[in-house]
PDB file of C-alpha atoms in Angstrom:
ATOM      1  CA  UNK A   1     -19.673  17.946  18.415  1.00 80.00           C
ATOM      2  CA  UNK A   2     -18.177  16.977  21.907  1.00 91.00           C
ATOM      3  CA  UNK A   3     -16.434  13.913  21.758  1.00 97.00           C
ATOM      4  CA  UNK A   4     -15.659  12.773  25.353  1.00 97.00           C
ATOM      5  CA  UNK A   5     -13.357   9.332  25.183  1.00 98.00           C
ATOM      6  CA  UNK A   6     -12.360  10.339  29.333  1.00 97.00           C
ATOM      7  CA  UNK A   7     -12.158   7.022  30.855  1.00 97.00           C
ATOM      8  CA  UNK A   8     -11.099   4.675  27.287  1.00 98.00           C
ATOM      9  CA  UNK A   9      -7.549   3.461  26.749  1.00 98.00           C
ATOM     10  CA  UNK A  10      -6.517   4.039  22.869  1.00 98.00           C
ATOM     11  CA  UNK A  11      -3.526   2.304  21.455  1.00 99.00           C
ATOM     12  CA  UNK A  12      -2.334   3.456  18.313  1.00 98.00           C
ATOM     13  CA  UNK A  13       0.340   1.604  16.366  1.00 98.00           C
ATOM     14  CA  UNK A  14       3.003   3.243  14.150  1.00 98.00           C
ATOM     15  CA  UNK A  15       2.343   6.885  16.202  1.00 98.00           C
ATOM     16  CA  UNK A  16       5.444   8.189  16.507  1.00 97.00           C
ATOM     17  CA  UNK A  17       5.084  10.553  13.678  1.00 96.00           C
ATOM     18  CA  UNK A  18       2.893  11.402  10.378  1.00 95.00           C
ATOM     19  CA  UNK A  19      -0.571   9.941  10.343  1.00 97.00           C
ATOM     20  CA  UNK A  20      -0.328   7.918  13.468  1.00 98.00           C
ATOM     21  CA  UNK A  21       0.980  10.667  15.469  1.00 98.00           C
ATOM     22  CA  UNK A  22      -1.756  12.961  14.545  1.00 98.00           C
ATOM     23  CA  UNK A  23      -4.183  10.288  15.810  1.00 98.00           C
ATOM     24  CA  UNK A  24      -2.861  10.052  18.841  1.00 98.00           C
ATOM     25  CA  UNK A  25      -2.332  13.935  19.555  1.00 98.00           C
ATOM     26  CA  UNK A  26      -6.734  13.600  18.914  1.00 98.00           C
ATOM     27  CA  UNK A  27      -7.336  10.961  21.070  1.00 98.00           C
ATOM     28  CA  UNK A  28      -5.476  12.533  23.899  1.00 98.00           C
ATOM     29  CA  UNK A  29      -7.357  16.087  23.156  1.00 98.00           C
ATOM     30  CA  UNK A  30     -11.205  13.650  23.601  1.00 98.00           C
ATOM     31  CA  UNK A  31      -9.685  12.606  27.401  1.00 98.00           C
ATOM     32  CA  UNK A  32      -8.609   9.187  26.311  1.00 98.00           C
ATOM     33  CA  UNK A  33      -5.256   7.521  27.538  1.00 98.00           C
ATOM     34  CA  UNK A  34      -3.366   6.572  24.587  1.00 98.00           C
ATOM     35  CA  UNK A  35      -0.839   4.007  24.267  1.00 98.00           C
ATOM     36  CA  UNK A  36       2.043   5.418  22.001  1.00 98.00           C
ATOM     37  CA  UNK A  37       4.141   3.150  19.880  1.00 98.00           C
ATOM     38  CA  UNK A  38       6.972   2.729  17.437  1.00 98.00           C
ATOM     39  CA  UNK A  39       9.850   0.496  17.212  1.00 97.00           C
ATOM     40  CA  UNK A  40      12.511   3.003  18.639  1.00 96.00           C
ATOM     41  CA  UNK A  41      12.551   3.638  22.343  1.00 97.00           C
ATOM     42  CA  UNK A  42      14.313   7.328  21.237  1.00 98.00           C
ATOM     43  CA  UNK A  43      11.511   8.076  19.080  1.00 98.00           C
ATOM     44  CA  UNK A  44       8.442   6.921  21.494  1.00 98.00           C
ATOM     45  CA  UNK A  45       9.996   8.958  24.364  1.00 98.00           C
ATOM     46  CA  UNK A  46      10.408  12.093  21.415  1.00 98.00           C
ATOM     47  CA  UNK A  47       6.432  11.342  20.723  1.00 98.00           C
ATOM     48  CA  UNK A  48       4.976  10.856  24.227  1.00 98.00           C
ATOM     49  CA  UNK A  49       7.102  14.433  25.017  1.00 98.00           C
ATOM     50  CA  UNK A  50       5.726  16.047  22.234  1.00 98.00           C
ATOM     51  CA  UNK A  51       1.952  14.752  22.783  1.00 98.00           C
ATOM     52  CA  UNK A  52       2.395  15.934  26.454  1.00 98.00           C
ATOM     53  CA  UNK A  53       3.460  19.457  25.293  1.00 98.00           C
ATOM     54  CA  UNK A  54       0.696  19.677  22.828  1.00 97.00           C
ATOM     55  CA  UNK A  55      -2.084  18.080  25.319  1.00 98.00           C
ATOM     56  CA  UNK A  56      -1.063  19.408  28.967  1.00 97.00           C
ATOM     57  CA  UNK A  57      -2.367  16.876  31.523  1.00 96.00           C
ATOM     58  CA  UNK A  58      -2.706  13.620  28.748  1.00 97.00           C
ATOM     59  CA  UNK A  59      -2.471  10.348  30.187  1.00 98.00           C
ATOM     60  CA  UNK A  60       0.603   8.464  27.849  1.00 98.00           C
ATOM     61  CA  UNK A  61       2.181   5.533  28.110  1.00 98.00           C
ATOM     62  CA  UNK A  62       5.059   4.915  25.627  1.00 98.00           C
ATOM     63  CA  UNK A  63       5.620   1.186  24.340  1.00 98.00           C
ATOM     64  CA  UNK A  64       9.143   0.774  21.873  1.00 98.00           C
ATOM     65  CA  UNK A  65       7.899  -2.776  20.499  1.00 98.00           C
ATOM     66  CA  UNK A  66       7.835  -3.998  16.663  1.00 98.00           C
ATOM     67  CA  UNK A  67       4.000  -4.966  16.952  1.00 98.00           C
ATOM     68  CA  UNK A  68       5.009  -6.565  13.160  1.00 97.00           C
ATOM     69  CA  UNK A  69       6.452  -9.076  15.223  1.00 97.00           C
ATOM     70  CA  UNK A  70       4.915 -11.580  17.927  1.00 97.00           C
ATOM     71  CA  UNK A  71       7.608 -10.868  20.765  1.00 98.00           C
ATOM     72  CA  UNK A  72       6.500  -7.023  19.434  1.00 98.00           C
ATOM     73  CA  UNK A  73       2.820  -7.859  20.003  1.00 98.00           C
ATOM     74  CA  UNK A  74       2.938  -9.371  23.184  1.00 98.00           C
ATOM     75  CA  UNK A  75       5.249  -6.611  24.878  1.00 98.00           C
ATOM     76  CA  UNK A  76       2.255  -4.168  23.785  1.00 98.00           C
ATOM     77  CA  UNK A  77      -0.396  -6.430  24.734  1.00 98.00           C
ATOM     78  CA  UNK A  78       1.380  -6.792  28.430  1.00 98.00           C
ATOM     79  CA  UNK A  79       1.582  -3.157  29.006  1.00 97.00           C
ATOM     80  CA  UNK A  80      -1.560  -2.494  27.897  1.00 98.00           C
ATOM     81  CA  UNK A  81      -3.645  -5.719  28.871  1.00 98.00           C
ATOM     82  CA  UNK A  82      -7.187  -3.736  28.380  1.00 97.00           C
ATOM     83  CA  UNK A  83      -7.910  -1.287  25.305  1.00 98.00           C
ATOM     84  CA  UNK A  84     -11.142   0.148  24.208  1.00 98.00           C
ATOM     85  CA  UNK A  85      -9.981   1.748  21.072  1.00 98.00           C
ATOM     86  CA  UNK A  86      -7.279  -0.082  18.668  1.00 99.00           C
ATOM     87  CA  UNK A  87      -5.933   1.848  15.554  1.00 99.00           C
ATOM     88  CA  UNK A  88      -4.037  -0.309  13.651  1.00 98.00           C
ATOM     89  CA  UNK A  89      -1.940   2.736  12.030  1.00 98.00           C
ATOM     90  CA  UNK A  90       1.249   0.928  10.969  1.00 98.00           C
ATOM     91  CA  UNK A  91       2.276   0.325   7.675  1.00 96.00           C
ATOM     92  CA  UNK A  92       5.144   0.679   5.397  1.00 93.00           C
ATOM     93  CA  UNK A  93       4.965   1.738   1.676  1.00 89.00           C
ATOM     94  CA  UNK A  94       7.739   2.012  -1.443  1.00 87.00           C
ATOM     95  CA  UNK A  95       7.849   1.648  -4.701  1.00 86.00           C
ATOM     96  CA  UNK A  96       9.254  -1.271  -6.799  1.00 92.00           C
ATOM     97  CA  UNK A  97       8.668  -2.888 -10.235  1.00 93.00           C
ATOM     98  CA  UNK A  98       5.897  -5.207 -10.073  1.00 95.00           C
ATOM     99  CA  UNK A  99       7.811  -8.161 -11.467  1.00 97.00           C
ATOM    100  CA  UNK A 100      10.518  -7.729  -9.400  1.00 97.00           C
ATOM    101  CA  UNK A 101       8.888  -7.823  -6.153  1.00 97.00           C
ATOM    102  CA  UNK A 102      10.421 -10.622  -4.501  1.00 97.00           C
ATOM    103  CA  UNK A 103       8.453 -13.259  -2.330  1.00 98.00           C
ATOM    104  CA  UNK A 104      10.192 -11.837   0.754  1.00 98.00           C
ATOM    105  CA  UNK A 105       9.178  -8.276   0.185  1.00 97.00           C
ATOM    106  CA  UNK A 106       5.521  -9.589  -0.567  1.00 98.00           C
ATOM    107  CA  UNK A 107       5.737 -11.467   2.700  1.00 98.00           C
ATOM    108  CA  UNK A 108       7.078  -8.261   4.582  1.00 98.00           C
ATOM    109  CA  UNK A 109       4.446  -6.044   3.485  1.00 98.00           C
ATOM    110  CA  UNK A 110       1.743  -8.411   3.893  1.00 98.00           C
ATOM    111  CA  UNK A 111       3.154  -8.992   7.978  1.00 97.00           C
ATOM    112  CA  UNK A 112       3.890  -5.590   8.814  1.00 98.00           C
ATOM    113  CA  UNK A 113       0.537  -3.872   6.895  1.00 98.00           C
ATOM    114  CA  UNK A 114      -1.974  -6.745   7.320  1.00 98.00           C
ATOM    115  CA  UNK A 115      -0.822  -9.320  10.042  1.00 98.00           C
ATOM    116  CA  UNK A 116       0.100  -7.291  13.003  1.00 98.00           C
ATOM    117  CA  UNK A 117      -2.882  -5.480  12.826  1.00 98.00           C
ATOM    118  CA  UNK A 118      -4.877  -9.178  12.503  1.00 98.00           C
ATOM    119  CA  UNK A 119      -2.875 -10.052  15.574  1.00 98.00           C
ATOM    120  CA  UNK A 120      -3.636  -7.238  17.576  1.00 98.00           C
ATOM    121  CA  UNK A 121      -7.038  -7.352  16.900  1.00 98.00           C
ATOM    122  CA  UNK A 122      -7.400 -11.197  17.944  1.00 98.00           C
ATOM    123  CA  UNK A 123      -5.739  -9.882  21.073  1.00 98.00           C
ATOM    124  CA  UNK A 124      -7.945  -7.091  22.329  1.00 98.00           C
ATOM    125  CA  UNK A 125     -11.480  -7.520  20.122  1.00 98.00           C
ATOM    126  CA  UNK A 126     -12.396 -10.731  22.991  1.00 98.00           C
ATOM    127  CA  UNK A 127     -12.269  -8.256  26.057  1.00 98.00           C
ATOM    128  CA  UNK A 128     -13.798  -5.511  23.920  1.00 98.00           C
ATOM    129  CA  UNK A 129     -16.919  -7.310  23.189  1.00 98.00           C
ATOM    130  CA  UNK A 130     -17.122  -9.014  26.702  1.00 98.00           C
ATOM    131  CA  UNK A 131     -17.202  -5.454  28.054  1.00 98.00           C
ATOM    132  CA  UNK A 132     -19.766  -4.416  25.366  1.00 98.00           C
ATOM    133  CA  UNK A 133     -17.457  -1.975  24.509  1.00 98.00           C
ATOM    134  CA  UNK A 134     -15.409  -1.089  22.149  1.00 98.00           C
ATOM    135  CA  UNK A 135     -13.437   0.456  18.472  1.00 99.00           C
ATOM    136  CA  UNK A 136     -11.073  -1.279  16.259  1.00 99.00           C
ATOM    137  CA  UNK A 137     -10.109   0.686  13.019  1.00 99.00           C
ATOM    138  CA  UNK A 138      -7.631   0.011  10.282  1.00 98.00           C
ATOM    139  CA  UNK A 139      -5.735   3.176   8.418  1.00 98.00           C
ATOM    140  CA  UNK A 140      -6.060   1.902   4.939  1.00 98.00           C
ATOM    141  CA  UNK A 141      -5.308   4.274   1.236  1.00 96.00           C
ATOM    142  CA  UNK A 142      -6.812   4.991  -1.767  1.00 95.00           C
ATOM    143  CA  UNK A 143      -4.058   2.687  -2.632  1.00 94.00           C
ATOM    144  CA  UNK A 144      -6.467  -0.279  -1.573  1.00 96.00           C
ATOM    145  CA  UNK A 145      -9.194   0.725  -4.160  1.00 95.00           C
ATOM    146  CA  UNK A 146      -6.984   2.533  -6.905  1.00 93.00           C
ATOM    147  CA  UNK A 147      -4.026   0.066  -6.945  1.00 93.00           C
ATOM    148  CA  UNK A 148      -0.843   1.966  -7.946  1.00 89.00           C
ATOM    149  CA  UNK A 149       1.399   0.034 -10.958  1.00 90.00           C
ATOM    150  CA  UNK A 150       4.721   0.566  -8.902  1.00 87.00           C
ATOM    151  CA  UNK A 151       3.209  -0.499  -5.414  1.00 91.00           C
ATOM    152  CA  UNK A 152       1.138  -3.251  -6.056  1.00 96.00           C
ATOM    153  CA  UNK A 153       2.286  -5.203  -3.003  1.00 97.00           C
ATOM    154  CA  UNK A 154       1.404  -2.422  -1.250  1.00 96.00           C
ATOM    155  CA  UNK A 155      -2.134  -1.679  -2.483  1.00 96.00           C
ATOM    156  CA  UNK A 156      -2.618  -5.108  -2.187  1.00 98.00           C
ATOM    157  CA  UNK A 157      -2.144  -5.147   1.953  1.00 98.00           C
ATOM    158  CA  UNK A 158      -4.480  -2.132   1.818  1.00 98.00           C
ATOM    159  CA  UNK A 159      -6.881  -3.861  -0.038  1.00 98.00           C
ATOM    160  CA  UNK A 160      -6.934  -6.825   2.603  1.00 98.00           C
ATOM    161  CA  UNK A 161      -6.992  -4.238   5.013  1.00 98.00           C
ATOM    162  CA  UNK A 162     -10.692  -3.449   4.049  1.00 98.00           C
ATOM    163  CA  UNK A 163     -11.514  -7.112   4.094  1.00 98.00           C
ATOM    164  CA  UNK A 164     -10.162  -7.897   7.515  1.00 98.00           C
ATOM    165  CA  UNK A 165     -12.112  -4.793   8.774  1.00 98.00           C
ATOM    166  CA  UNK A 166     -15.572  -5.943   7.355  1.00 98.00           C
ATOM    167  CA  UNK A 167     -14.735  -9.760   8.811  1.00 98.00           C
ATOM    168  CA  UNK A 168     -14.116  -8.758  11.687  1.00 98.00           C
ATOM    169  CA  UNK A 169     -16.992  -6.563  12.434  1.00 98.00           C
ATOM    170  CA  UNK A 170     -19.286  -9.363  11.759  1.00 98.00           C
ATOM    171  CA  UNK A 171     -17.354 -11.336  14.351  1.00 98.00           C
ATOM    172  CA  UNK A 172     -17.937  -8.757  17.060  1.00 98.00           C
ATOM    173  CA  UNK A 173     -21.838  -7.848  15.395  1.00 98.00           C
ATOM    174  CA  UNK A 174     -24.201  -7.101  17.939  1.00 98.00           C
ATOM    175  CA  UNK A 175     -21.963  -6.756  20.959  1.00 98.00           C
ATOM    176  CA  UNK A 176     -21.504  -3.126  21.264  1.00 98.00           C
ATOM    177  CA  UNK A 177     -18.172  -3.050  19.476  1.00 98.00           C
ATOM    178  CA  UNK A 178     -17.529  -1.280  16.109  1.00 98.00           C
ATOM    179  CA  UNK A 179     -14.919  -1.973  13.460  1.00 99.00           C
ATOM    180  CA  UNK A 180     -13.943   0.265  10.696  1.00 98.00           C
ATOM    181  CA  UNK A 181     -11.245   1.222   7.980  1.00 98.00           C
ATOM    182  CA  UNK A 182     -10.131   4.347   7.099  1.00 98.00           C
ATOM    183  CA  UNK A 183      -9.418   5.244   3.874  1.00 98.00           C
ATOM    184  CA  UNK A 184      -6.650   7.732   3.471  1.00 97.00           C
ATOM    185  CA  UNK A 185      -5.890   9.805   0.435  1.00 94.00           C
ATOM    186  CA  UNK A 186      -2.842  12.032  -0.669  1.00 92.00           C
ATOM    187  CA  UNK A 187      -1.107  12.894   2.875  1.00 94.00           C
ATOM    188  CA  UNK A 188       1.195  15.372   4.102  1.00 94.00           C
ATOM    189  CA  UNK A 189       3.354  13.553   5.822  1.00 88.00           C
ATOM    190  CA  UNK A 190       7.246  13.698   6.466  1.00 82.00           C
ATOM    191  CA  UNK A 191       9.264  13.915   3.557  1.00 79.00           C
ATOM    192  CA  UNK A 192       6.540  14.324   1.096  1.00 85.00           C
ATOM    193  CA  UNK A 193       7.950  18.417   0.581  1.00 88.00           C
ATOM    194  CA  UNK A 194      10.955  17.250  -0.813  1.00 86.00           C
ATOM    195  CA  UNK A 195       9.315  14.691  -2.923  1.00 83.00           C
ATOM    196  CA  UNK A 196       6.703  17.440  -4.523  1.00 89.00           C
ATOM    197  CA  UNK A 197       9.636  19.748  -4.775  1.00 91.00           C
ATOM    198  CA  UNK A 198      10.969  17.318  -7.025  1.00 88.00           C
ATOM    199  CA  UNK A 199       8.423  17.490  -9.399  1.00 88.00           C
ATOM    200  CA  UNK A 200       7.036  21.136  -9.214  1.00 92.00           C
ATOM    201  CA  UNK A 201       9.177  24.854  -8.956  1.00 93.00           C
ATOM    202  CA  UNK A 202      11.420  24.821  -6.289  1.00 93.00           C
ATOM    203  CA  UNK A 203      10.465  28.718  -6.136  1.00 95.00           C
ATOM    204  CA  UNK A 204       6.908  28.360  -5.071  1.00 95.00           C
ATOM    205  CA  UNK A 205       5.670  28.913  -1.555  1.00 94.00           C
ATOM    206  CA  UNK A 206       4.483  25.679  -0.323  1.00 93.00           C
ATOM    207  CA  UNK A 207       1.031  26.310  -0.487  1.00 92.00           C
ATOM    208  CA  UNK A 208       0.825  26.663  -4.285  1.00 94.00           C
ATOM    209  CA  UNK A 209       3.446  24.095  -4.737  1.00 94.00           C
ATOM    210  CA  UNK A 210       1.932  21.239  -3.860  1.00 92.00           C
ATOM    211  CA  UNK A 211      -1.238  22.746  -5.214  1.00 92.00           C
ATOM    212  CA  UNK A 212       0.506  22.908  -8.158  1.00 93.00           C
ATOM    213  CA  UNK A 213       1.667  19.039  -7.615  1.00 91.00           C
ATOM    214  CA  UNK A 214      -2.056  18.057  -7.111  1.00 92.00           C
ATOM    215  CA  UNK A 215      -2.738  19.229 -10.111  1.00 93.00           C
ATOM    216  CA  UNK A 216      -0.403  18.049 -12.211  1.00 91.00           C
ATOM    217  CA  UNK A 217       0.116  14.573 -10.744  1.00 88.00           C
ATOM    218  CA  UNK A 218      -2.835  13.676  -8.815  1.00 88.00           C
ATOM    219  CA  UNK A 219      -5.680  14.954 -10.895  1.00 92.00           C
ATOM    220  CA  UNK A 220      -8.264  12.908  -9.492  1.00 92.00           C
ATOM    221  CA  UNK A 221      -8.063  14.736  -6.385  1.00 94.00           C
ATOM    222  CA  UNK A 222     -11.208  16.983  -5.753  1.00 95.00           C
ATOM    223  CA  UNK A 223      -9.707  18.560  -2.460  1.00 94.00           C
ATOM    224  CA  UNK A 224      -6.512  19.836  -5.271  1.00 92.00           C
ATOM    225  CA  UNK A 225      -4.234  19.660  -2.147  1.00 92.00           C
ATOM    226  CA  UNK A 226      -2.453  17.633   0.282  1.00 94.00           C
ATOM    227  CA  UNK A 227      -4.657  16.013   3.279  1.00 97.00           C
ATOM    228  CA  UNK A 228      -3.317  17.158   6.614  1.00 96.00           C
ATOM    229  CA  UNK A 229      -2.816  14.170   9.096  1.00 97.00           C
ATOM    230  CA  UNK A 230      -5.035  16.255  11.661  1.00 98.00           C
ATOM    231  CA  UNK A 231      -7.612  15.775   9.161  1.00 98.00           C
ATOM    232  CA  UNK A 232      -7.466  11.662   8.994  1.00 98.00           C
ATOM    233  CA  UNK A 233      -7.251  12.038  13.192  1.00 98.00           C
ATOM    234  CA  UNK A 234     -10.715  13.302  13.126  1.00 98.00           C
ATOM    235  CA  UNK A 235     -12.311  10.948  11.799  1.00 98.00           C
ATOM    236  CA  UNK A 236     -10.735   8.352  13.362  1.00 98.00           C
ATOM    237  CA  UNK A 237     -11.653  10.143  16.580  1.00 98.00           C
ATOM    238  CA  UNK A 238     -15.023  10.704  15.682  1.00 98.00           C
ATOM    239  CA  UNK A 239     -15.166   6.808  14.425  1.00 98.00           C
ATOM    240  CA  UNK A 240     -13.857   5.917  18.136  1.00 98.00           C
ATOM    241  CA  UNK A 241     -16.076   7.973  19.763  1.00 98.00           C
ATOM    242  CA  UNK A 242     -20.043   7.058  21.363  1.00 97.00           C
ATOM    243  CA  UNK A 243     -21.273   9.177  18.381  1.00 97.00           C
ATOM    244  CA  UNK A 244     -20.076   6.682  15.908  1.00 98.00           C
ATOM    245  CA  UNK A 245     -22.026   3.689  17.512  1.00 98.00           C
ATOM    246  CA  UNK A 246     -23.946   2.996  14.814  1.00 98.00           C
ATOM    247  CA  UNK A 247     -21.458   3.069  12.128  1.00 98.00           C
ATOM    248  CA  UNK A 248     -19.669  -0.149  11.668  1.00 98.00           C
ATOM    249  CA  UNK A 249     -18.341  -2.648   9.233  1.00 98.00           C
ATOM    250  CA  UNK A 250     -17.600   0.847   6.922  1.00 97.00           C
ATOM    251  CA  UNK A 251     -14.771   1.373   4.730  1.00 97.00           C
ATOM    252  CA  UNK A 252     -14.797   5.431   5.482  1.00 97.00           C
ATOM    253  CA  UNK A 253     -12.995   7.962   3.007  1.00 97.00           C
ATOM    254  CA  UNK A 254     -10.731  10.884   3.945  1.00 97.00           C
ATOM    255  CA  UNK A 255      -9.288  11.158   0.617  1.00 96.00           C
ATOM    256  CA  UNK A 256     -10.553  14.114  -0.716  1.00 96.00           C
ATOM    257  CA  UNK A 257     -12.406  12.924  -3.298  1.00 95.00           C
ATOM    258  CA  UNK A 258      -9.131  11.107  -5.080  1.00 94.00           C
ATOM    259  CA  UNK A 259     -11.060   7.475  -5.191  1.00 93.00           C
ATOM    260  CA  UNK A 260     -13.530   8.441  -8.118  1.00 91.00           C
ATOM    261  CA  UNK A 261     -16.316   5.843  -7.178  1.00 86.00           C
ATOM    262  CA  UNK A 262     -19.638   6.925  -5.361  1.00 84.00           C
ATOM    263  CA  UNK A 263     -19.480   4.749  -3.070  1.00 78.00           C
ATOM    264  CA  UNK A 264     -15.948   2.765  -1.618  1.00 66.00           C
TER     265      UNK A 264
END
């Protein structure tokens, strides 16, 4: 499949590392110009290098703004007036006891995971669809459809991740522009070694480790390993790409068969 995004602007959110970073590395690789972004100047200029190294000749441009914030949103929106493809990849995630989830940790999930994604979108989905043009896509989990018992406030923003997704893409029906979620599964993402170290032998190379992890603590999985983030960036490439035109309004799984439903 040749996916050819030469001429599109991409901003991803949250792409200094993991996931997000992944993403952007794939958009760059399709020709598009991707907007980097993180909260920490240090880190976005560590990204953009790295995404340069990996992609010689990719067209970068590194915003340090907390898009979780308005102030955040608007610094993003103003250097990068026009996008074509918006991945709303930021989120944060922890554990907690569910009755002892305060009202200001339910109100920080739900404004970093759900609302700065909402705002972005109401920013850049009007100039999409005048230009008959255009992706939005939301990184949600299997956490939205298999709510975990010690991160219910966070399968809960996931959750209203897939419902802002399928709104929106009957706002912007029959203009040209698609919207989709993603649904991630089990991820291999930074620090996750140490945490299947501490539940598996320390002595086994890394491959059967978190095999061995899988197994033991995430049966459902059919995949029986970690997702790579390279894997989530393709489909989110191939979601932003012309080949995807017809696909919209989808809640799409990369999750390696952990959701055990036929369809999401």
């Amino acid at each position: 499949m040749n996916i050819d995004l030469s001429g599109r602007t991409a901003l991803v959110t949250g792409s200094t590392q993991g996931i997000g970073a992944a993403i952007a590395t794939g958009l760059a690789r399709a020709g598009a110009h991707v907007g980097v972004n993180g909260r920490s100047a240090e880190k976005v200029d560590a990204a953009v290098a790295r995404l340069r190294e990996e992609v010689p000749g990719a067209q970068v441009t590194g915003v340090a703004a907390d898009v979780a914030t308005e102030d955040g949103a608007n610094r993003v929106i103003e250097a990068l007036p026009d996008v074509d493809v918006l991945v709303n990849n930021l989120g944060i995630f922890g554990a907690a006891p569910a009755l002892e989830i305060t009202d200001d940790e339910w109100r920080r999930y739900f404004e970093v995971n759900v609302l700065a994604a909402v705002r972005l979108t109401r920013a850049y989905l009007p100039g999409m669809m005048r230009r008959g043009w255009g992706r939005v896509q939301y990184v949600a989990s299997d956490s939205a459809i298999v709510i975990p018992a010690e991160m219910i406030h966070y399968g809960m923003t996931k959750t209203a991740l897939l419902a802002v997704s399928r709104g929106f893409a009957k706002e912007a029906a029959g203009t040209g522009v698609t919207v989709n979620s993603v649904i991630a599964g089990p991820t291999h993402t930074g620090g996750v070694e140490d945490f299947v170290y501490s539940l598996v032998d320390r002595d086994l190379p890394w491959e059967e480790a978190q095999r061995a992890f899988m197994r033991e603590h995430r049966p459902q999985s059919l995949l029986q390993r970690l997702i790579e983030p390279e894997e989530i960036a393709n489909m989110v490439v191939y979601l932003a790409s012309p080949l995807a035109s017809a696909t919209t309004g989808g809640a799409l799984r990369v999750d390696g068969g952990y959701v055990d439903a036929i369809v999401p």
